[in-house]
Short mmCIF file of C-alpha atoms and ligand atoms in Angstrom, two decimals:
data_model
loop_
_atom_site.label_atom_id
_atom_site.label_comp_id
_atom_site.label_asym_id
_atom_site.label_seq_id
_atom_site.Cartn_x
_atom_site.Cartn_y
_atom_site.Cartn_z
CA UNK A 487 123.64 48.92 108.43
CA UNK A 488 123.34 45.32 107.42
CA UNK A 489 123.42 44.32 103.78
CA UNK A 490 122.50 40.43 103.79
CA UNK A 491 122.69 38.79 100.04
CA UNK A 492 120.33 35.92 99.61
CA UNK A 493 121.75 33.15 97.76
CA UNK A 494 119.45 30.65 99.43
CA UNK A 495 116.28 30.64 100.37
CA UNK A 496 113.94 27.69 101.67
CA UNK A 497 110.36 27.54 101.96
CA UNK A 498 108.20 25.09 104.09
CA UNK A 499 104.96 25.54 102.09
CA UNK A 500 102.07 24.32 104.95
CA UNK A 501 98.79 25.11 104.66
CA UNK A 502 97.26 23.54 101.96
CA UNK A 503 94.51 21.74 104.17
CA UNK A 504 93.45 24.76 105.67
CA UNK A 505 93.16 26.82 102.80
CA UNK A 506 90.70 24.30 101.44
CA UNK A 507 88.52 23.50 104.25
CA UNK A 508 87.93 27.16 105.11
CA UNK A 509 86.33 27.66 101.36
CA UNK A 510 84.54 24.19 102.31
CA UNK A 511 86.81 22.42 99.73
CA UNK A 512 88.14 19.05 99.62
CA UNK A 513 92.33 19.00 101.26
CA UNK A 514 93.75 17.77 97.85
CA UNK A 515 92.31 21.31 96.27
CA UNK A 516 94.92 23.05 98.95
CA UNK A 517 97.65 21.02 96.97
CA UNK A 518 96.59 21.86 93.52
CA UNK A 519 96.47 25.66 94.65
CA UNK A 520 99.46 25.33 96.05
CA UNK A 521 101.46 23.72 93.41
CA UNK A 522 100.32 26.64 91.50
CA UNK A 523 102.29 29.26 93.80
CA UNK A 524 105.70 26.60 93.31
CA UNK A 525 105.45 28.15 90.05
CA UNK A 526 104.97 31.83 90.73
CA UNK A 527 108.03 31.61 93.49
CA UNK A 528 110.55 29.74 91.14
CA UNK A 529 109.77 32.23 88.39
CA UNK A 530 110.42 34.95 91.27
CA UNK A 531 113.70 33.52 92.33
CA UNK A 532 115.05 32.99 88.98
CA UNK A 533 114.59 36.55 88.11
CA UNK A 534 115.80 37.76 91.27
CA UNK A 535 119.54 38.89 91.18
CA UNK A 536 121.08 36.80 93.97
CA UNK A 537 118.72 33.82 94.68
CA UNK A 538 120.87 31.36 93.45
CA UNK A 539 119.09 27.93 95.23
CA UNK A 540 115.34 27.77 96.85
CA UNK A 541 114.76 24.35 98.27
CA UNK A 542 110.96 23.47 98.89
CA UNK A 543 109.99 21.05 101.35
CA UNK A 544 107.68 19.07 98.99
CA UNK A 545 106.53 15.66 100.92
CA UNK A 546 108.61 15.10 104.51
CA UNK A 547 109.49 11.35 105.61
CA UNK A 548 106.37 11.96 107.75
CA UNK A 549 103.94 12.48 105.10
CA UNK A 550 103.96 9.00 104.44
CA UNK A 551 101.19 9.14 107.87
CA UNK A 552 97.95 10.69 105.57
CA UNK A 553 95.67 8.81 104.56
CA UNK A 554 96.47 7.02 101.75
CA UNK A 555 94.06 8.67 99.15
CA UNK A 556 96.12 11.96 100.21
CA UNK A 557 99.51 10.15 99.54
CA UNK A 558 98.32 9.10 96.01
CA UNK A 559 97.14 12.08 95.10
CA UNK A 560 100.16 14.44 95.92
CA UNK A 561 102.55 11.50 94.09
CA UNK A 562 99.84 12.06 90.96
CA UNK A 563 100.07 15.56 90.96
CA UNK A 564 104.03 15.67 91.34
CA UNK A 565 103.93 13.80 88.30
CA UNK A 566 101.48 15.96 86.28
CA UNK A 567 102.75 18.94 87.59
CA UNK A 568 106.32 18.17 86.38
CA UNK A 569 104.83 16.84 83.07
CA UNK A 570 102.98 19.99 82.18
CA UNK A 571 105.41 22.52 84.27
CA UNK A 572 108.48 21.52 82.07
CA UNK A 573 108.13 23.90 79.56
CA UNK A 574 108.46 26.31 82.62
CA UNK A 575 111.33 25.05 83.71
CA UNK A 576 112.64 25.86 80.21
CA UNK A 577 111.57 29.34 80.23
CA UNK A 578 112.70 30.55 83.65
CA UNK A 579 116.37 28.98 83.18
CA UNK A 580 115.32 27.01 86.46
CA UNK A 581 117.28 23.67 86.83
CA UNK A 582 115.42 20.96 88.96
CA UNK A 583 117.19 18.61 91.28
CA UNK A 584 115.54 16.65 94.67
CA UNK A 585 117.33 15.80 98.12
CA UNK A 586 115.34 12.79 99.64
CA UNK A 587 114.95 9.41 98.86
CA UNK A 588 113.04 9.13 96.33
CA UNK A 589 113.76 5.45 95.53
CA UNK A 590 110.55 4.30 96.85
CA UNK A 591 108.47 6.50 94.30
CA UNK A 592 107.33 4.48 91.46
CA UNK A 593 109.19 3.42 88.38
CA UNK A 594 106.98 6.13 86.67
CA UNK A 595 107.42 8.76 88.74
CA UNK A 596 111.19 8.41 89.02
CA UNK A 597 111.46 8.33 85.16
CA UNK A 598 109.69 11.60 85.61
CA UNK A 599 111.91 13.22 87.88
CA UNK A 600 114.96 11.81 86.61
CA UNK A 601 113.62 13.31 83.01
CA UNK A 602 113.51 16.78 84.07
CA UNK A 603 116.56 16.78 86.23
CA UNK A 604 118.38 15.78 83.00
CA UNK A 605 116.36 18.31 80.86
CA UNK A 606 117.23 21.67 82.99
CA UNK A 607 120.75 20.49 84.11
CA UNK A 608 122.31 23.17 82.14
CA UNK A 609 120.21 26.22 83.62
CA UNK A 610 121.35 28.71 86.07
CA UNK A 611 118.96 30.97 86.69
CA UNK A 612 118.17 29.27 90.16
CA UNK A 613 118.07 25.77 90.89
CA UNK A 614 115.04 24.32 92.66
CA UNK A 615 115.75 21.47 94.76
CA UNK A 616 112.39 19.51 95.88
CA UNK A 617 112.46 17.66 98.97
CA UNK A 618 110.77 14.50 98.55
CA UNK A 619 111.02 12.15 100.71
CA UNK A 620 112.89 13.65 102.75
CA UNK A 621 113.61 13.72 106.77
CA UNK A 622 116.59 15.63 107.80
CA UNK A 623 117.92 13.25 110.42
CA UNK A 624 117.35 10.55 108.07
CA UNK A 625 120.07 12.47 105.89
CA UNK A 626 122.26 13.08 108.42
CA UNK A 627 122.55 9.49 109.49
CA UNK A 628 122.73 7.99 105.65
CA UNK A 629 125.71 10.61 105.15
CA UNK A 630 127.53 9.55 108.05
CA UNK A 631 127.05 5.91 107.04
CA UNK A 632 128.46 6.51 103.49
CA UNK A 633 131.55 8.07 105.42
CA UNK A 634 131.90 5.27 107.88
CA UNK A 635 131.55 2.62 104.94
CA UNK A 636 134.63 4.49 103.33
CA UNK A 637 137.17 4.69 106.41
CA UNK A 638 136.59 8.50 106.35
CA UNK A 639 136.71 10.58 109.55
CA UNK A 640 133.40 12.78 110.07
CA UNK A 641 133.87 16.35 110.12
CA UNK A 642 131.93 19.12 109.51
CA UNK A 643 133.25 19.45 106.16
CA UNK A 644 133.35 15.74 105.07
CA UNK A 645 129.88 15.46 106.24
CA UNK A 646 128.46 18.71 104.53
CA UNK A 647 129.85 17.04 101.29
CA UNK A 648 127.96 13.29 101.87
CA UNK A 649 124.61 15.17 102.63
CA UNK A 650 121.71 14.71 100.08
CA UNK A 651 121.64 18.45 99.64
CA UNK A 652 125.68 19.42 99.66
CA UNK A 653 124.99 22.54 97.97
CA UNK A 654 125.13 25.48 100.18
CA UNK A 655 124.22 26.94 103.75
CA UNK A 656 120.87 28.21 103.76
CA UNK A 657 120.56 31.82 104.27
CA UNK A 658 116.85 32.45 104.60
CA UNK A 659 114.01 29.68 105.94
CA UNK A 660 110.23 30.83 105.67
CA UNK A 661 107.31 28.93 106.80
CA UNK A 662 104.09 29.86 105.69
CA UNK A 663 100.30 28.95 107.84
CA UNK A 664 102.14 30.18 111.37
CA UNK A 665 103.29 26.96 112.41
CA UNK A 666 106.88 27.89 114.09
CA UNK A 667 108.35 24.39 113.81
CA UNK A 668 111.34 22.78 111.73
CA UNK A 669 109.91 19.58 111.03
CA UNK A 670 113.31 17.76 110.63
CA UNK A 671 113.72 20.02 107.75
CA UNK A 672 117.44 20.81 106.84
CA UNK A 673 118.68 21.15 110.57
CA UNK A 674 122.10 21.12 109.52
CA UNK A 675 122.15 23.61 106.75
CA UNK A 676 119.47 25.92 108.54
CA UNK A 677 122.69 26.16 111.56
CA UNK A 678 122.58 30.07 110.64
CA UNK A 679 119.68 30.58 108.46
CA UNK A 680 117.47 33.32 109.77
CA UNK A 681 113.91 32.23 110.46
CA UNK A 682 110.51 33.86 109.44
CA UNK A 683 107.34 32.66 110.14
CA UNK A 684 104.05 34.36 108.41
CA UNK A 685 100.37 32.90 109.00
CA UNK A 686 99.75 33.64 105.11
CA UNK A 687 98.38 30.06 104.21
CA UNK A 688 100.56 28.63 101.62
CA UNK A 689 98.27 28.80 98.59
CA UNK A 690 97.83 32.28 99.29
CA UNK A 691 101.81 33.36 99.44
CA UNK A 692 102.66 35.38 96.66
CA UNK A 693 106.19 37.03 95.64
CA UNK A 694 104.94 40.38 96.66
CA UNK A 695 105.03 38.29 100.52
CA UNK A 696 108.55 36.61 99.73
CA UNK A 697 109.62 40.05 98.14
CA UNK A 698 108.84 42.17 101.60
CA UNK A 699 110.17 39.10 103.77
CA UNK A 700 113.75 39.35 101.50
CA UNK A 701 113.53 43.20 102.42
CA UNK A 702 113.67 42.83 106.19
CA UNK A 703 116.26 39.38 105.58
CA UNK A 704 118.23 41.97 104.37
CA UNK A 705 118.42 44.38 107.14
CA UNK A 706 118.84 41.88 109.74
CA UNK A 707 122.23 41.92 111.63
CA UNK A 708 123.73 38.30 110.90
CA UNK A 709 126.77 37.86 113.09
CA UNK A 710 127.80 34.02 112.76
CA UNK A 711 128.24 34.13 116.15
CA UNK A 712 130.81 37.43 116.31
CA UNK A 713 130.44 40.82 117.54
C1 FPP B 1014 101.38 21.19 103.67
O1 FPP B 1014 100.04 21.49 103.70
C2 FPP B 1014 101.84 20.89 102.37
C3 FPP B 1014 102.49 19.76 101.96
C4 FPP B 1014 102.11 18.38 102.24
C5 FPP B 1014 103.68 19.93 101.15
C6 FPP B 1014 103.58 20.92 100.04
C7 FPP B 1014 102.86 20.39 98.88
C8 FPP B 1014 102.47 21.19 97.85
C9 FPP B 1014 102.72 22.64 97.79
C10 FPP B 1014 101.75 20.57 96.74
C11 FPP B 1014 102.64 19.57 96.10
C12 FPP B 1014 102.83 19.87 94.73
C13 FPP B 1014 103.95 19.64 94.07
C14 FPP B 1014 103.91 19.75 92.62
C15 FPP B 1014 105.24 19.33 94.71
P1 FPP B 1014 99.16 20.69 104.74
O2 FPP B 1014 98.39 19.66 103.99
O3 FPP B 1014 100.03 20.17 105.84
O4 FPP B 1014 98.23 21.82 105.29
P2 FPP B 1014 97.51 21.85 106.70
O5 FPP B 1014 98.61 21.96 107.73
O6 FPP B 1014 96.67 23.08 106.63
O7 FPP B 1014 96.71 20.59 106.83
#
């Protein structure tokens, strides 16, 4: 009888656009809704007794490709969201951290970020790392740079440690709006996640969703490649 523990969980929250245009709405009211559900997850996962780390795929390398209203409106409403969310940070004990580069944001918008990274840094009910701007082969081949400009010899556990994201193995991927793809998402740390898929539209997924997903995570037989 398998007995899986969760420490981390991922979430590749897609969607948004076709939440909106099916209730004839505009694509950047997908993102609103669904910066909304960021918040009912995190609370989730910081009351949940083993979720340690949930890592959201927030804007990918290849978001950069909308058009540029889109762009400017999800790097606007990162900004507001973390302005007027910090006060939740502070009251689920949820410490914030990114993986990405997120040197090309604006001076604003790093200030931001770099503001409520140092503001949680002490929590431990989960920690929520946004990716943002972030391609997973990108940080694959930055980490095995940084080893090469030191003289160091690349193995699996030297380059875990230079990764972006050198936190832990992840345990559990979901992808919400049935899309079964990675999208250069965490392919190194996703070596034995197991997968789910739903077609729940990401605005729409709730914790009741994640909660029933967790349940069958839980019974699945992980074998790490043994018997
Ligand atoms: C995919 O929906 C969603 C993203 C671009 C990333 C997730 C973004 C959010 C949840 C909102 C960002 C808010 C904050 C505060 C980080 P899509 O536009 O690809 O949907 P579609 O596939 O239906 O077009």
């Amino acid at each position: 009888m398998a007995n899986n523990i969760l420490r981390h969980l991922a979430l590749i929250m897609d969607g948004n656009g076709r939440w909106a245009k099916r209730r004839g709405l505009i694509r950047t009211r997908g993102h609103e809704r669904g910066a909304e559900v960021i918040r009912d997850i995190t609370k989730y996962c910081a009351e949940h007794d083993t979720i340690e780390t949930l890592t959201l795929y927030a804007f990918s390398t290849e978001n950069w490709k909308r058009p540029k209203y889109e762009v400017d409106f999800l790097m606007r409403l990162l900004d507001r969201w973390l302005e007027k969310e910090l006060p939740t940070y502070h009251k689920f004990g949820a410490k914030f951290e990114t993986i990405g580069n997120i040197e090309v944001f604006s001076p604003k918008l790093q200030r931001r970020i770099a503001m409520v990274k140092e503001e949680t840094k002490h929590y431990t009910n989960v920690t929520q790392i946004m990716a943002l701007n972030y391609g997973s082969r990108e940080e694959i081949v930055r980490a095995v740079s940084r080893l090469n400009r030191k003289g160091e010899e690349v193995t699996e556990e030297s380059l875990s440690r230079e990764l972006d994201s050198p936190y832990s193995d992840i345990d559990l991927l979901i992808r919400t709006s049935g899309e079964q793809r990675i999208s250069n998402f965490l392919m190194w740390q996703i070596s034995y996640a197991e997968l789910f898929f739903t077609d729940t539209l990401w605005p729409d997924f709730t914790p009741r969703e994640l909660e029933q997903i967790i349940a069958q995570f839980i019974d699945r037989d992980r074998r790490f490649g043994g018997v």
